[in-house]
Amino acid sequence: MSKKIYERPILRKVVEGIPNKFGSLKRLRPVETIDNVAINDIIDEYGSPVFIISEKTIRETYKTAYCAFSTRYPKVQFAWSYKTNYLDAVCRIFHQEGSWAEVVSGFEYEKALDNNVSGSKIIFNGPDKSDADLTRAINNKSLIHIDHFDELYTIIEILPKLKERPQVAIRVNMDTGIIPQWDRFGFNYENGEAWNAINRILTDGGIDLIGLHIHIGTYITMSKAYSIAIEKLAALANKTFDRFQKSISYIDVGGGFASQNTLQGAYMPATDTTPSFDDYAHAITTAMTSVNFPNNETPTLILETGRALIDEAGWLAGSVLANKRLADGRRAMVIDSGINLLFTAFWYDYEIFPVQETSFQSEPTTIYGPLCMNIDVVRNNIDFPLLNKGDRFVIKRVGAYTMTQWMQFITYRPNVVLIDLNGKVHVIRKEENKEVFRIQELVPKHLQNK
Amino acid sequence: MSKLNSLAISDNGFIFKPSTGESFTTNELGLFIIQFLKENKSGEEIINAIMQDFDVDNVTAGRDMYEFLDFLKKENMID
Amino acid sequence: MEKKKLTIAITGLNNIDSPGPGVPVIRGIKDSNLNARIIGLAYENLEPGIYMPGLVDKTYLMPFPSTGSEAFLERLEYIQEKEKIDIIIPNFDSELYLFIKYSTKLLEMGIHTFLPTMEQFEERHKDNLPEYAKKYGITVPESKAIMNSNELANLPKPLSYPYFIKGKYYEAFKVSNQSQAVYYFNKLSAKWGLPVVVQQAIHGTEVNVIALGDGEGNTVAAVPMRKQYITDKGKAWGGITLNDERLLEITHHIIKQTKWRGGMELEMIKTDDGEYHLIEINPRIPAWVYLAVGAGQNIPEMLCRLALGEKVDPVTKYEFGKMFIRYSWDLIGDIADFEKIIIFGEL
Ligand SMILES: Cc1ncc(COP(=O)(O)O)c(C=O)c1O
């Protein structure tokens, strides 16, 4: 006689105001494979936890985004925002698809060069550019996006020593209705600072102002904000032309498109509310074509989209360490990946799935990471099936900012693997070990005694 | 197990506690265990019965059953 | 009675102290010439409408809208298979987004709705009211969307105490000093998220209009009302229909300008000098809809007919001085019904 399928006994109090089971019951189906590769096999081979990146998803997402813009506007250029994910393999996929590089530090700049991006296709952003960084970038004909007057004066100062004329844009900040206003970067539009900067650049004569740049914030769900920004940049471009007879050859609208990760506190899941690339493209290209640029010229539209291009392609798979009951009876699950790997868990409600078929029952659960810190919460109060110690899970949409903001606290960073278009798995960043750290550390002689 | 007998328990797994007015839900195995508790069976006996009817190992069945008993105790349904 | 029997599903059966519009909408339908079978859609297992005798033919529990579209559509598909619903009238602000977004999909399933467009729905949000007013030439009280409690310390002129501080979706408190304002800012932002809206309190009488727009600029029905007694939750406990031509003019203007589609409620303040300030637009039928039915405009019925694509002639007549007085009533229920809702999600 065959036995019945086992489901652990439950007792649940009926509480008013708590979602009924027909309410919360979006039954969590397991995610067993990524691009047809079994997650279990990846963990068996590359350890737990492990970041998994899908080349297929990156390329498909990029193509969707590129199509959304290029079918609506004649000159479109993406520049891969290195800070979002600067693993070389990832950057090179974007470069193969046609992306330039957008970097914000000497380190990122060197990475871009190492990834064979030609200097003229590197956009150098951010407030932190040393004299040496600037000299090298200008001599490589890279696009310098000036952030503040001190940077502008540095460029003017080093002009005599440069081999090339600096190709610059200014970063502009402005009121687009987005709160908070990122007014700490670039020159302000409303108070005339941006116009002053343009005057200073163009009266010098040794510098070419070729673009205008904004980055209005990140996770912007109001596509209208981009339209407002473009109108203001167009006004600047016209004013510049009227005064100096110089036209701008590109408008860089920065990054900021939301991914489909849900922000904590949002009422609806982001999968229902996030604008699509088509929505953003519609707003942005409509604005680009309806404003008049000087001479009826059509400036190139540059996009530094980060999050929205890579979040979906990244996964983090790992294992359950323990189950607990908290003092108030709530269930808690401890997993082997914490906020050391998912800094972003502070503001996202990540979707997390079991890797294998589980019992039908689920229970409100808090998911903790392994760090010895109270703030190490990966997911608060999620209706989750009971996994046992050793069972595996996978967290969805972790491609953006995780592999750059991760921290090395009490343990090593894990392997990152890439599934290529043929389903072959490659390690693209090796897990760390004690040698990695020993190389960096020096022990003074008087402490070297055995 | 007089306390359990004072509860109204339906075959659907709905439990009503007249003394407090609270309602609870349980599942098939919960009902199964409660039935054995009413018959004053010991923990050991219940675990064996579970293993006989359900596809489960001794450790899991025991751990889950004792956790279930803890819940019942917390709700003052058993002593 | 018409021959074809319609199946009409209604949400908002929470006839509690801050009632949803479901029960009065159903009463309107039952008073009409429509031959309808009523399906209740409930979110919580104690919504009174589930248990009221003779009200609904069947109730199903629904997943909360915040669970997302997947669960929502899955559940509706399940219900649709059994019930063959012709029309759904959603009555909660929080569920409208999903119903609007998936209205085409629902229509493919055979379910008709009559709702504002997503654009109409989004643009009348509280935090967008000043822009809305500018676009359509309506007077609104000074207001500002606030992201940070520090902003309360220097609000732009002419905002001054007392003012209302309002949650993104629900709730409003009148405050007359900064510490109160900060207190409610924290409370409202924790509960409903950001922004929190500060709106100048206007001295005057609150008057409301229930209206129905056909989506082409015509006002198919409109009845103005003054709340006579307001509970501590700000809900009307009694109200009376008004003969206020200016108020109706404003309503026609708004519906004409926005081409509003579906039911709506305008909340206005009439000042002592006879000026009208719009304080809120609710994008759905309000809970006091049965007063309009009683005064001669069966808005639920008209809405159903519009949903089915029938031509509905505008009604302008209604009786002034009709009153409603809300009362509570203890219903005797059986735990067996409760059990069915809990265990099966259907009753
Ligand atoms: C200048 C600049 N460009 C692009 C990005 C990428 O933004 P996102 O990931 O929001 O698309 C950032 C992120 O902060 C940035 O600062």
Short mmCIF file of C-alpha atoms in Angstrom, two decimals, chain B:
data_model
loop_
_atom_site.label_atom_id
_atom_site.label_comp_id
_atom_site.label_asym_id
_atom_site.label_seq_id
_atom_site.Cartn_x
_atom_site.Cartn_y
_atom_site.Cartn_z
CA MET B 1 -7.63 15.09 26.99
CA SER B 2 -10.80 16.83 28.13
CA LYS B 3 -9.61 20.17 26.81
CA LEU B 4 -9.53 18.88 23.23
CA ASN B 5 -13.02 17.52 23.66
CA SER B 6 -14.36 20.95 24.40
CA LEU B 7 -13.37 22.16 20.94
CA ALA B 8 -15.65 22.05 17.93
CA ILE B 9 -13.56 20.42 15.23
CA SER B 10 -14.94 19.91 11.73
CA ASP B 11 -13.72 17.40 9.17
CA ASN B 12 -12.64 20.34 7.02
CA GLY B 13 -10.01 21.29 9.56
CA PHE B 14 -11.90 24.20 11.10
CA ILE B 15 -11.53 24.43 14.86
CA PHE B 16 -13.74 26.63 16.99
CA LYS B 17 -12.91 27.23 20.62
CA PRO B 18 -16.16 28.12 22.40
CA SER B 19 -14.47 29.28 25.60
CA THR B 20 -12.65 32.15 23.87
CA GLY B 21 -14.51 32.53 20.58
CA GLU B 22 -11.33 32.00 18.60
CA SER B 23 -11.17 30.03 15.37
CA PHE B 24 -8.29 28.06 13.93
CA THR B 25 -7.53 26.05 10.86
CA THR B 26 -5.51 22.87 10.67
CA ASN B 27 -4.70 20.36 7.95
CA GLU B 28 -5.06 16.64 7.42
CA LEU B 29 -2.12 15.66 9.58
CA GLY B 30 -3.19 18.11 12.30
CA LEU B 31 -6.59 16.44 12.43
CA PHE B 32 -4.89 13.05 12.43
CA ILE B 33 -2.76 13.93 15.45
CA ILE B 34 -5.65 15.52 17.34
CA GLN B 35 -7.65 12.34 16.83
CA PHE B 36 -4.86 10.30 18.44
CA LEU B 37 -4.47 12.78 21.25
CA LYS B 38 -8.15 12.41 22.02
CA GLU B 39 -7.56 8.70 22.33
CA ASN B 40 -4.80 9.42 24.82
CA LYS B 41 -2.08 7.95 22.63
CA SER B 42 1.52 8.69 23.54
CA GLY B 43 3.90 10.72 21.39
CA GLU B 44 5.74 7.56 20.37
CA GLU B 45 2.54 5.86 19.28
CA ILE B 46 1.44 8.87 17.26
CA ILE B 47 4.76 9.11 15.45
CA ASN B 48 4.55 5.45 14.54
CA ALA B 49 1.03 5.92 13.27
CA ILE B 50 2.13 8.89 11.16
CA MET B 51 4.99 6.89 9.67
CA GLN B 52 2.66 4.07 8.86
CA ASP B 53 0.25 6.28 6.91
CA PHE B 54 2.53 8.96 5.52
CA ASP B 55 5.70 8.93 3.54
CA VAL B 56 8.03 10.45 6.13
CA ASP B 57 11.06 9.57 8.25
CA ASN B 58 11.12 9.27 12.00
CA VAL B 59 13.11 12.45 12.70
CA THR B 60 10.98 14.76 10.59
CA ALA B 61 7.72 13.29 11.85
CA GLY B 62 8.86 13.65 15.45
CA ARG B 63 10.17 17.17 15.07
CA ASP B 64 7.03 18.41 13.34
CA MET B 65 4.69 16.65 15.73
CA TYR B 66 6.34 18.09 18.81
CA GLU B 67 6.26 21.53 17.27
CA PHE B 68 2.56 21.03 16.62
CA LEU B 69 2.03 19.97 20.25
CA ASP B 70 3.79 23.17 21.31
CA PHE B 71 1.31 25.18 19.30
CA LEU B 72 -1.61 23.35 20.84
CA LYS B 73 -0.17 24.00 24.29
CA LYS B 74 0.36 27.65 23.53
CA GLU B 75 -3.27 27.96 22.52
CA ASN B 76 -4.21 26.15 25.71
CA MET B 77 -5.84 23.28 23.84
CA ILE B 78 -3.86 20.59 25.67
CA ASP B 79 -1.94 20.51 28.94
#
